[in-house]
Coordinates of C-alpha atoms in Angstrom, one line a residue:
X182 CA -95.6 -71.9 29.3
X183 CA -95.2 -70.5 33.0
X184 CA -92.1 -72.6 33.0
X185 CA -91.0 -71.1 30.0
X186 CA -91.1 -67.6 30.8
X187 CA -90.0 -67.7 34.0
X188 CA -86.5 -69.0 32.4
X189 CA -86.6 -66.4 29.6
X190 CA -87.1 -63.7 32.3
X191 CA -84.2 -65.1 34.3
X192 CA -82.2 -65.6 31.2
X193 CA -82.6 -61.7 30.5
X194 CA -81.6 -60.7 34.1
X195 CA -78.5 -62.5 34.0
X196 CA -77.7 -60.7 30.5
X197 CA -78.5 -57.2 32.4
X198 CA -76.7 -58.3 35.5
X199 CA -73.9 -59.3 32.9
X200 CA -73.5 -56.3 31.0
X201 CA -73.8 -54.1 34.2
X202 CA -70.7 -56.0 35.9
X203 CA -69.1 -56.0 32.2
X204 CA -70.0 -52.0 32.2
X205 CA -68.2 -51.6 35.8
X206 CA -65.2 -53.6 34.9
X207 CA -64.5 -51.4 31.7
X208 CA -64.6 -48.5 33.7
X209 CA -62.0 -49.5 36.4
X210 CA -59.9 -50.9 33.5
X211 CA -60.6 -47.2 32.0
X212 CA -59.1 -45.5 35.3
X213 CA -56.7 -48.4 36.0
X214 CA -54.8 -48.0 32.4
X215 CA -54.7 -44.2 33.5
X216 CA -53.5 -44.5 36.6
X217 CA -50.7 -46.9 35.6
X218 CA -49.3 -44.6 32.2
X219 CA -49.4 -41.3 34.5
X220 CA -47.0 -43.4 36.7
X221 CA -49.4 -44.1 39.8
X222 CA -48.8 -48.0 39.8
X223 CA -50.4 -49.0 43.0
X224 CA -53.5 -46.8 42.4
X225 CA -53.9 -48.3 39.3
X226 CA -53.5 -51.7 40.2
X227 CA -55.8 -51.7 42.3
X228 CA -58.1 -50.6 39.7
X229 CA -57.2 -53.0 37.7
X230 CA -57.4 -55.7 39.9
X231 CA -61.2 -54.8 40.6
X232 CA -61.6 -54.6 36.5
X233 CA -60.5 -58.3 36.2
X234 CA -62.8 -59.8 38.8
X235 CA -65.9 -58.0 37.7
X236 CA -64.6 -59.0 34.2
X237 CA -64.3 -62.9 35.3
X238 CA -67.7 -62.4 37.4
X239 CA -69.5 -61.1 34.0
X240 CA -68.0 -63.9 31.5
X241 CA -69.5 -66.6 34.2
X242 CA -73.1 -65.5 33.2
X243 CA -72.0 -65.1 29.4
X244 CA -69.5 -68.5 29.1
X245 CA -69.7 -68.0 25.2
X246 CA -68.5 -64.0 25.0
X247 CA -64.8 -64.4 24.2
X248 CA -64.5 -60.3 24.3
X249 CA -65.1 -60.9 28.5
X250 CA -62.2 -63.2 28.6
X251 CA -60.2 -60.8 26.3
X252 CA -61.0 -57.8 28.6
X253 CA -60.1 -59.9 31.8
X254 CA -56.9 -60.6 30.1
X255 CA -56.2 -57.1 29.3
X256 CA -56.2 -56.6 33.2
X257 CA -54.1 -58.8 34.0
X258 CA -51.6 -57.6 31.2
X259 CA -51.7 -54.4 32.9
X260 CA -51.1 -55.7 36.4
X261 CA -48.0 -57.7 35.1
X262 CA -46.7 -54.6 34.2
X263 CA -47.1 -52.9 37.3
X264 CA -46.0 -55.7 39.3
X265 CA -42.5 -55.4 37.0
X266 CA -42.1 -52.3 37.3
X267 CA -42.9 -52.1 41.3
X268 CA -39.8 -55.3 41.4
X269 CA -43.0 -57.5 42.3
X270 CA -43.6 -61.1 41.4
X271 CA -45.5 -61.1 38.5
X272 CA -46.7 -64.8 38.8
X273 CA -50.5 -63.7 39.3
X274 CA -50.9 -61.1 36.1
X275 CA -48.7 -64.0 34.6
X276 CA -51.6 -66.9 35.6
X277 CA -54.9 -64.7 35.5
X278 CA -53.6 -63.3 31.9
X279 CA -52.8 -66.5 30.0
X280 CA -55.7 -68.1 31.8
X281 CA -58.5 -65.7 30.1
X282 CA -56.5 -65.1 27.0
X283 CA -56.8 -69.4 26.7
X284 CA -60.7 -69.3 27.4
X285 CA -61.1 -66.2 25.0
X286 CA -59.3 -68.5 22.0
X287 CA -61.6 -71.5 23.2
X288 CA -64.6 -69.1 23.0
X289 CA -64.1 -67.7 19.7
X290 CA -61.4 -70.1 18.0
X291 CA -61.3 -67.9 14.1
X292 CA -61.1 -64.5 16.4
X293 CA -57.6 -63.1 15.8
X294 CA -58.0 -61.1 19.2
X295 CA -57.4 -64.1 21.6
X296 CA -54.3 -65.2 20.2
X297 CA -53.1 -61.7 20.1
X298 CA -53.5 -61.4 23.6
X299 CA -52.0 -64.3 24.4
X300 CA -48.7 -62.9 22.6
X301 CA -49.0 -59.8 24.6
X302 CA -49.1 -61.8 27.6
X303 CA -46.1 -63.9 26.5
X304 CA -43.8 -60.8 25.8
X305 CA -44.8 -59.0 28.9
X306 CA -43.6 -62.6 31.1
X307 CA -40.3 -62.6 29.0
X308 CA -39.9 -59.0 29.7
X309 CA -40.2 -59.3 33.1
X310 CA -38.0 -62.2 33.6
X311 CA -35.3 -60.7 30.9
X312 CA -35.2 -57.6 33.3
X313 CA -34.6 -59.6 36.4
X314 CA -32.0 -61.5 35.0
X315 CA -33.8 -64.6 33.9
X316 CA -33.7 -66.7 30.5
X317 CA -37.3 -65.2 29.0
X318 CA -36.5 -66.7 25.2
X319 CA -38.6 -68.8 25.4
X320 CA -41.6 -66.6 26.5
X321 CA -40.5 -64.5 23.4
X322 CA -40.7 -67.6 21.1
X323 CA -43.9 -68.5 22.3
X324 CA -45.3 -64.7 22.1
X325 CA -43.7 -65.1 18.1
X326 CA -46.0 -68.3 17.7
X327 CA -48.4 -67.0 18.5
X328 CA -48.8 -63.6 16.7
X329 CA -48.1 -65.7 14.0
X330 CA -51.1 -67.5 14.7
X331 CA -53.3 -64.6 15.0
X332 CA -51.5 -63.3 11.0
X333 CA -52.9 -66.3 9.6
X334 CA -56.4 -66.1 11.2
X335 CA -56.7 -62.7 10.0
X336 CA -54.0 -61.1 7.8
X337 CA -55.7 -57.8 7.7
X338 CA -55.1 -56.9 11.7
X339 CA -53.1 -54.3 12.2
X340 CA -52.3 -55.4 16.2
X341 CA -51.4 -58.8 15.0
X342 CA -48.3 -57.7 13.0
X343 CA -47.4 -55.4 16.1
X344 CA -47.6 -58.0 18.6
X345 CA -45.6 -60.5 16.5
X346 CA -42.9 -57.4 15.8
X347 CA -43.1 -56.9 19.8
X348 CA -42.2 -60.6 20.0
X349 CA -39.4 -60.5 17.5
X350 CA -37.7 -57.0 19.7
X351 CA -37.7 -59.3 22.6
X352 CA -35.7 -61.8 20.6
X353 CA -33.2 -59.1 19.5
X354 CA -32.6 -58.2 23.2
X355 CA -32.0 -61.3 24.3
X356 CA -29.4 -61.7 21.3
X357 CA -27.8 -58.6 22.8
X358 CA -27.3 -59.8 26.6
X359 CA -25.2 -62.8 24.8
X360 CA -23.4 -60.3 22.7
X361 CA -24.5 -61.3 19.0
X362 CA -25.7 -59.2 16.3
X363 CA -29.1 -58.3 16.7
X364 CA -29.2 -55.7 13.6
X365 CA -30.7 -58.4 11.1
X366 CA -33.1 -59.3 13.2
X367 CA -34.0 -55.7 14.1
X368 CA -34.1 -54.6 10.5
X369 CA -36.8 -57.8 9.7
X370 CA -38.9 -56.8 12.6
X371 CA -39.1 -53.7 11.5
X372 CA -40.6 -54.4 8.3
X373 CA -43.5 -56.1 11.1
X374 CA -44.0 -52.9 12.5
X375 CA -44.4 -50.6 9.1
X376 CA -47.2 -53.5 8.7
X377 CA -48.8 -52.9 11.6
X378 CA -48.6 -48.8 11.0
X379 CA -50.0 -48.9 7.5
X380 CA -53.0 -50.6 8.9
X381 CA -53.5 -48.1 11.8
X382 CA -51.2 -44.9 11.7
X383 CA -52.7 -43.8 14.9
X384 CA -51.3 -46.5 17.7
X385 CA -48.9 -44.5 19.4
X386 CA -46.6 -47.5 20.9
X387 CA -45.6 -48.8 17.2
X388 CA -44.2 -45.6 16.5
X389 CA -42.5 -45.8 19.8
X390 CA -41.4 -49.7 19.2
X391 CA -39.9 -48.2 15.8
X392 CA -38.1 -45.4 17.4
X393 CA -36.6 -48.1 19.4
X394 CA -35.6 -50.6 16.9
X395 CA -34.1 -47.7 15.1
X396 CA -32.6 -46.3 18.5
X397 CA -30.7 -49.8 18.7
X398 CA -29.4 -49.8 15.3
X399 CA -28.1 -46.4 16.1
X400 CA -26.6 -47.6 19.7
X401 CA -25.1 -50.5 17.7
X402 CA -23.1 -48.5 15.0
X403 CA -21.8 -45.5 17.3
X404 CA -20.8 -48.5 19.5
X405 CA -18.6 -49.0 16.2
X406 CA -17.4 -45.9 16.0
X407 CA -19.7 -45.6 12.6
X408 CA -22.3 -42.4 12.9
X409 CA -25.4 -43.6 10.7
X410 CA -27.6 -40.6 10.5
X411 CA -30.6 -42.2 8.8
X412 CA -30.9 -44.2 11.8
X413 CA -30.7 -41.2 14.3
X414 CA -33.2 -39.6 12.4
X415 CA -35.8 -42.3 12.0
X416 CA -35.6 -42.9 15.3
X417 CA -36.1 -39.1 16.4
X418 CA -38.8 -39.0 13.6
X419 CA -40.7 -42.7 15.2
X420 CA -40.5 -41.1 18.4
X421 CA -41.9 -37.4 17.7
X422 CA -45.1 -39.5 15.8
X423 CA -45.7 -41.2 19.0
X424 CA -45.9 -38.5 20.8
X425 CA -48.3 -36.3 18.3
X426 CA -50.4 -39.1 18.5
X427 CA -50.6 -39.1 21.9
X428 CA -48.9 -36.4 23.8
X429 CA -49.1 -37.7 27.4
X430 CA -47.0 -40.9 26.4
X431 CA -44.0 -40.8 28.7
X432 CA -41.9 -43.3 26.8
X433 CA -41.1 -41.4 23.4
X434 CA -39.8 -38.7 25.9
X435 CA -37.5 -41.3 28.0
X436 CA -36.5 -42.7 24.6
X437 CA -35.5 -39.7 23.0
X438 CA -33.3 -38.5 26.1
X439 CA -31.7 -41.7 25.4
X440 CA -31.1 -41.2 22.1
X441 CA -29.6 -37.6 22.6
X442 CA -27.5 -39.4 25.3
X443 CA -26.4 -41.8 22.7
X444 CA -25.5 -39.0 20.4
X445 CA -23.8 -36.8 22.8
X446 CA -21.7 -39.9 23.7
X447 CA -20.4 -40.5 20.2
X448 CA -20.0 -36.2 19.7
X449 CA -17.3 -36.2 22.9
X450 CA -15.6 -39.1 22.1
X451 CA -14.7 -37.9 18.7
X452 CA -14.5 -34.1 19.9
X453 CA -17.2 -32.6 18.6
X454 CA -19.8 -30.3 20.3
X455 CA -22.6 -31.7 21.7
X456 CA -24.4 -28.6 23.2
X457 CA -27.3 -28.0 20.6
X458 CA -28.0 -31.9 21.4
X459 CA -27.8 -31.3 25.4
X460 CA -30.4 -28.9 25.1
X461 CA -33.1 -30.8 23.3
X462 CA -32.0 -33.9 25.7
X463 CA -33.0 -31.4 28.3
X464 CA -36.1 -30.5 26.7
X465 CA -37.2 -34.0 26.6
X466 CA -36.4 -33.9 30.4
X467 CA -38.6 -31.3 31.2
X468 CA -41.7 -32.8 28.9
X469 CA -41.1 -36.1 30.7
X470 CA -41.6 -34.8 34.4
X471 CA -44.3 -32.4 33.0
X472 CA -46.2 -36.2 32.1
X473 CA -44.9 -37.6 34.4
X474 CA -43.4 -35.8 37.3
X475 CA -44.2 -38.0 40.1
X476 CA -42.5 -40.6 38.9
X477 CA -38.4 -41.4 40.1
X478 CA -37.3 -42.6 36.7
X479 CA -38.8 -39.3 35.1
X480 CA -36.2 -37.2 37.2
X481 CA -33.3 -39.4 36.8
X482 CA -33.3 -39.5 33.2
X483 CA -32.7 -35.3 33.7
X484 CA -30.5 -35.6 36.1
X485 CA -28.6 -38.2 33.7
X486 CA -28.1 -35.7 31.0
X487 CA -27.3 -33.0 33.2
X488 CA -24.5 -35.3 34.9
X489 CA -23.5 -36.8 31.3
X490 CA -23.4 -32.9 30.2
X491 CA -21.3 -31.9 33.3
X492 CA -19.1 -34.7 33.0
X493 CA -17.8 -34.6 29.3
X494 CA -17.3 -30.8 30.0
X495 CA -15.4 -31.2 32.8
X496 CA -13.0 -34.3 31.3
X497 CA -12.1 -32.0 28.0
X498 CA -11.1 -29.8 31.1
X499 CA -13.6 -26.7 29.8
X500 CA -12.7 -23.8 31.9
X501 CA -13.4 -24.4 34.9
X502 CA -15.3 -21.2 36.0
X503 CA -17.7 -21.2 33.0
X504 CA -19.2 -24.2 34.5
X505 CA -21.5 -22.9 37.1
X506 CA -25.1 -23.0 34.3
X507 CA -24.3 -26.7 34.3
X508 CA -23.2 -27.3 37.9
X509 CA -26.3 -25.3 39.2
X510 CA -28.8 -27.2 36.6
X511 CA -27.6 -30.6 37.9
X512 CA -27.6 -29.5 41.5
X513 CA -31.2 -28.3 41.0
X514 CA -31.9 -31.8 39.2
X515 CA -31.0 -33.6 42.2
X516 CA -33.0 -31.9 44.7
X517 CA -36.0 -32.2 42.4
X518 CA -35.2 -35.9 42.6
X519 CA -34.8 -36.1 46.1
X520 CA -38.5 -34.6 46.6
X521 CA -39.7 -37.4 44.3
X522 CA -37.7 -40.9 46.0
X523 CA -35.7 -39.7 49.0
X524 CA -34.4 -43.1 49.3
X525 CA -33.5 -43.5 45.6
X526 CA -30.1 -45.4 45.8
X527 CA -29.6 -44.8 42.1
X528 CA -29.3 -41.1 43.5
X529 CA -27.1 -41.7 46.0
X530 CA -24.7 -43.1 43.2
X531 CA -25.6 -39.6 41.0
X532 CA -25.1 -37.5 43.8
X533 CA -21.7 -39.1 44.4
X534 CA -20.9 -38.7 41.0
X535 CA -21.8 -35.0 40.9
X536 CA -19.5 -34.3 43.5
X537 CA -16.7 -35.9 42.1
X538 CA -17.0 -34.0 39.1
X539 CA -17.2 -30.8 41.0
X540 CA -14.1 -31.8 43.0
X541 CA -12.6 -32.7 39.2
X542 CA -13.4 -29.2 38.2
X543 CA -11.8 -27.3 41.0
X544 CA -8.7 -29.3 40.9
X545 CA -8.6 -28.1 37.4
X546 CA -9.1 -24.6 38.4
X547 CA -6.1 -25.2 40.9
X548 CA -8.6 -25.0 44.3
X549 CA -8.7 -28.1 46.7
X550 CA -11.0 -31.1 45.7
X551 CA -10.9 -32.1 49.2
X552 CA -14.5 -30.9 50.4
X553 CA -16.3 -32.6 47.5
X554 CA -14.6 -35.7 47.6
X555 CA -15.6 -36.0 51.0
X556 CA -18.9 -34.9 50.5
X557 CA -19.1 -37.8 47.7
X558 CA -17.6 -40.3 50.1
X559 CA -20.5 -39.8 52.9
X560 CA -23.2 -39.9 50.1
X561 CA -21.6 -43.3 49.1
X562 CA -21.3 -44.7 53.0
X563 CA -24.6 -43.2 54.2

């Protein structure tokens, strides 16, 4: 009876001892997933690399608690991401997530979750490699198969049908880096992701994957010289309910600069006015550094529209004295930049460009280019 006791005693420990180190990992997952979507990366890997080994360290005293293994997995999700985005090999988030997302399905076989985080996991590897150059179909496939998987387990799960419509967008990517049509497959995995939204209106990234699938189909048409309005305006609409669900997303706001770029693009080349669309392409600017201000990418996408602004002005050869609003707004852009990522080469090539334009401009206004185009030059060979 001694015997007895003393294991039940030591059997409870190790479920307090468990939960405390479960309790601890949640937490630095907690700040981690904050760190990382308010753009301070290393910060919040490091959080989230403390979040996965107290989340391993737990599920070794609780072998049969899948939702360990899925929050372990979720960590290393996260780190994926931030190792892609820092240009960083991703092969450890890649190991440590479809390790635990493996021993989560083996844990609870008829739980949906595992195999949903397993096609998170997939997608985030064919992400990484698409972006780097590499062939990530068959990550994409895989993430696909195994949504799929997680449908049939339990039809009723809203993530499932977002996951397996995050799959499919991956798919439809790859299809446009070979240069096929990726509408039809677009418009199917759409129907995914009005699935997924019926079931939970309040996840902030479908709406945001929709505005993009939309924003595509929009892209693909004006690329056609065909203006297809409902697609413009679902998009804008997607992207607006992301962010009313969660106003300090960053991506709706990135998403709909590019949009506005898209439409401002299509506006000029047909010679139509594009100012009303400038301005809310701005707007979007200024509510993405406001989110995310510290980040490099936040302050190039202003100083994007500002340059894509300056330059259609300057090429339907506006006059050339009315131009100082846009030439100071894009100067000012710059040097906000340059505070942010000094060493920014993509800045280099904007700076350059900006004074090309400016030498453009007083050409036109019958004034020597020379200074700017020498300015530009010295940018480009610094």
């Amino acid at each position: 009876m001694a015997r007895k006791i003393a294991g039940l005693m030591l059997l409870s420990g190790s479920r307090e001892a468990g939960l405390t180190i479960r309790l601890e990992g949640d937490v630095y997952q907690a700040q981690g997933i904050k760190l990382l979507d308010r753009g301070r990366g290393k910060e919040g890997r490091a959080l989230l690399v403390r979040a996965a080994e107290r989340h391993r360290a737990a599920s070794s005293l609780s072998r049969s608690d899948g939702s360990l293994y899925l929050a372990e997995a979720t960590d290393w999700i996260r780190i994926m991401e931030a190792d892609d985005e820092s240009g960083s090999s991703i092969a450890e988030g890649q190991e440590g997530a479809l390790r635990a997302a493996e021993q989560a399905i083996a844990a609870s076989p008829r739980d949906a979750a595992g195999p949903q985080l397993r096609a998170w996991a997939l997608w985030r590897i064919g992400y990484a490699k698409l972006g780097r150059g590499q062939d990530g179909e068959p990550d994409f496939k895989k993430s696909v198969e195994s949504a799929q998987a997680a449908i049939d387990l339990n039809p009723d799960d809203w993530e499932s049908y977002y996951f397996y419509a995050l799959g499919e967008s991956g798919l439809a990517t790859v299809k446009d880096s070979r240069g096929e049509d990726a509408d039809p497959l677009r418009l199917r995995t759409l129907e995914y992701l009005r699935k997924s939204i019926k079931l939970n209106r309040g996840f902030a990234w479908a709406w945001n994957d929709m505005g993009l699938l939309y924003f595509n189909l929009f892209a693909s048409s004006t690329q056609r010289g065909i203006y297809v309005d409902e697609y413009f305006s679902n998009a804008l609409s997607a992207f607006q309910e992301a962010i009313r669900w969660d106003h300090n997303y960053s991506n709706p706001f990135a998403n709909m600069i590019s949009l506005y770029s898209e439409k401002i693009d299509y506006l000029y080349q047909h010679g139509k006015t594009f100012d009303a669309d400038a301005a809310k392409a701005k707007e979007a600017g200024e509510r993405l550094l406001a989110v995310k201000g510290d980040r490099s990418t936040a302050c190039l996408n202003t100083v994007f529209i500002g340059l894509q602004t300056l330059e259609h002005l300057v090429l339907t050869r506006t006059e050339p004295h009315s131009l100082g609003p846009q030439i100071a707004q894009a100067s000012r852009a710059i040097e906000d930049c340059r505070r942010v990522d000094a060493k920014n080469t993509i800045l280099d090539y904007n700076e350059a460009t900006f004074q090309l334009l400016q030498a453009r401009n007083e050409l036109t206004a019958g004034r020597s280019p020379e200074p700017f185009i020498e300015e530009g030059l010295r940018v480009v060979q610094q």
